[in-house]
RNA sequence: GCCAGUGUAGCUCAGUUGGCCAGAGCAGCUGAUUUGUAAUCAGCUGGUCGGGGGUUCGAAUCCCUCCACUGGCUCCA
């Protein structure tokens, strides 16, 4: 028997018989490992653990603890769900059924039947019942003709369309139990590890993502190898619901919406406004240290401005339509972007190279028409404020400026308590050049500028093609919140195009006119979206420096109100802000309400404290800290502020 | 915008197959209580049941339509 060399993840090389499977390899290492292997990669390609390896290869084994192992597990679960659906709803047709970040979905055409959440338990039961059969996932190569015949007989036009796009000789089917699917694989060895399952929700999804085509029913679900993991997952979902910024925003009176004002138009209540302005003040101060200058521009601009910038051609039809002056009929647009205004500020007078880089910042409120179905709390709205700035610089300065923005952004994100973040480099889609404006040379220069700058900065990056803005490539910051969910935050964009469109120039040292480069950047992205993420990340327990009320003084009885006022005034002199709960309520009640309002520090004052010039300190979600003098409290506070 | 779902008091929710003046808790108001580390007690106020139209002797309940919200899809300068 011919032998082949298998290189394992730890770099060791072992010899096996020709045709060995990853499962055999695992078994040769340990039985426990073999039990847990879900899939493998062979020379970087994800394979079934049961697929024979026919040449020297480097093999990695994936279990539930690997991202790849989970993906295989969920993909196989999608097939299991499909089998269950076919058993319960004969004639059902299938679109695609991939694994996603948490779980999987299958797009199905149920014909005349409409699925509802009441159907979920029976689908779940059927899945578990089928899983217990320990059906193997069997891979089979099929010819294109046979594949077409199979799905023609079955009457599944979606699969036929998928097959149409595949090459003969590359088509594989997978069968488990009574269900056969067109599938590239890989799959887990058999259905038995699928021990817990939950159908999560239903949604409409266009076939192949095309809104002109038929809408299928997308069934989202998740499965686990252990029942406990499902319970934990469902608890996490519950926790996420509790932290939902729409719920907390209303409870903490941060912001509101009103039907009368209009969809997607948030209004900031006093507490939310405090929070937001504190964030802005912080960012403004950081930016001013870095040489930014603030400006203010109007909320509307002449239509011609956006024709010049190219935004009108690109988005005009899908925007709020122009408003007109009553007599002259001149057209103005609600400002969807600040950059054209800032370009005009640059052009206010001839600029010298000595002024560059010129960093123009604005907390600019913009209005964008978002489709009604897109609106979501504060994270997707029609009127929002960007923490925007545009840096006008020379080509030689781009890298340095980009690095400065990277430094600013990471500093700000860390200050907000996010530890876990990565950068996504968003480049052009090489297959769709028409989506973009500007010359190839400019794009190349801009893309290379980003890549060069980021390579010098210590940050984990991923590159995505087709995610660039229409006028230039971007670097987007992705953060992970306390529940492990990913969010896109701020962005940095290098732009050679707008300066050209606005014919911006500066006079160089050579006394010649040159075109500046523009960097667009917004560390938070928008105040609205950022605050929505911050609320969910902190569950409403904002950092002490940022929170609207830092303390609540809770007098035990009404006669302690004068003493409470004295404390409040002393704390005010130290820039410590808060309020007195002067209601005639029990102390238990006042504590409960302050806890629910997420007030970080509660100062309970009774006769004892008043006699000794003390306060009894209680920390939100920590409990009783003990009594201390007012000065001691101030140092305690300042110490907490440092943390 | 599309698919599915939801819409009862400021909030959370009850309201059997259509049938007396639509209910509760919390919040609010009034009064009493002056309280020691997560809800003091009592009374009261509050709803054209999302808007409009229809079916019916009778609609919160059934139908149509519009609006908003929720979960997705598509989109995101």
CSV table of N, CA and C in Angstrom, one decimal, chain A residues 36 38 64 73-74 192-196 223-230:
chain,number,residue,atom,x,y,z
A,36,UNK,N,-14.7,14.1,18.5
A,36,UNK,CA,-15.1,15.5,18.4
A,36,UNK,C,-14.9,16.1,17.0
A,38,UNK,N,-15.3,17.4,13.5
A,38,UNK,CA,-16.5,17.7,12.7
A,38,UNK,C,-16.1,17.9,11.2
A,64,UNK,N,-15.8,21.5,17.5
A,64,UNK,CA,-16.8,22.5,17.9
A,64,UNK,C,-16.1,23.8,18.4
A,73,UNK,N,-20.8,22.2,11.4
A,73,UNK,CA,-21.9,21.6,12.2
A,73,UNK,C,-23.2,22.3,11.8
A,74,UNK,N,-23.2,23.6,11.7
A,74,UNK,CA,-24.4,24.3,11.4
A,74,UNK,C,-24.9,24.1,9.9
A,192,UNK,N,-25.6,12.5,14.5
A,192,UNK,CA,-25.8,12.2,15.9
A,192,UNK,C,-25.3,13.4,16.9
A,193,UNK,N,-24.2,14.1,16.5
A,193,UNK,CA,-23.8,15.2,17.4
A,193,UNK,C,-24.8,16.3,17.6
A,194,UNK,N,-25.8,16.4,16.8
A,194,UNK,CA,-26.8,17.5,16.9
A,194,UNK,C,-27.8,17.1,18.0
A,195,UNK,N,-27.6,17.7,19.1
A,195,UNK,CA,-28.3,17.3,20.3
A,195,UNK,C,-29.4,18.3,20.7
A,196,UNK,N,-29.2,19.6,20.3
A,196,UNK,CA,-30.1,20.6,20.7
A,196,UNK,C,-30.4,21.5,19.5
A,223,UNK,N,-28.2,25.2,16.2
A,223,UNK,CA,-28.1,23.9,16.9
A,223,UNK,C,-26.9,23.8,17.7
A,224,UNK,N,-26.9,22.9,18.6
A,224,UNK,CA,-25.7,22.7,19.5
A,224,UNK,C,-25.4,21.2,19.8
A,225,UNK,N,-24.2,20.9,20.1
A,225,UNK,CA,-23.9,19.5,20.5
A,225,UNK,C,-24.4,19.2,21.9
A,226,UNK,N,-24.6,20.3,22.7
A,226,UNK,CA,-25.1,20.0,24.1
A,226,UNK,C,-26.3,20.9,24.4
A,227,UNK,N,-27.2,20.4,25.2
A,227,UNK,CA,-28.4,21.1,25.5
A,227,UNK,C,-28.1,22.4,26.3
A,228,UNK,N,-27.0,22.3,27.2
A,228,UNK,CA,-26.6,23.4,28.0
A,228,UNK,C,-26.2,24.6,27.1
A,229,UNK,N,-25.5,24.3,26.0
A,229,UNK,CA,-25.1,25.4,25.2
A,229,UNK,C,-26.2,26.1,24.6
A,230,UNK,N,-27.3,25.4,24.3
A,230,UNK,CA,-28.5,26.1,23.7
A,230,UNK,C,-29.1,27.0,24.8
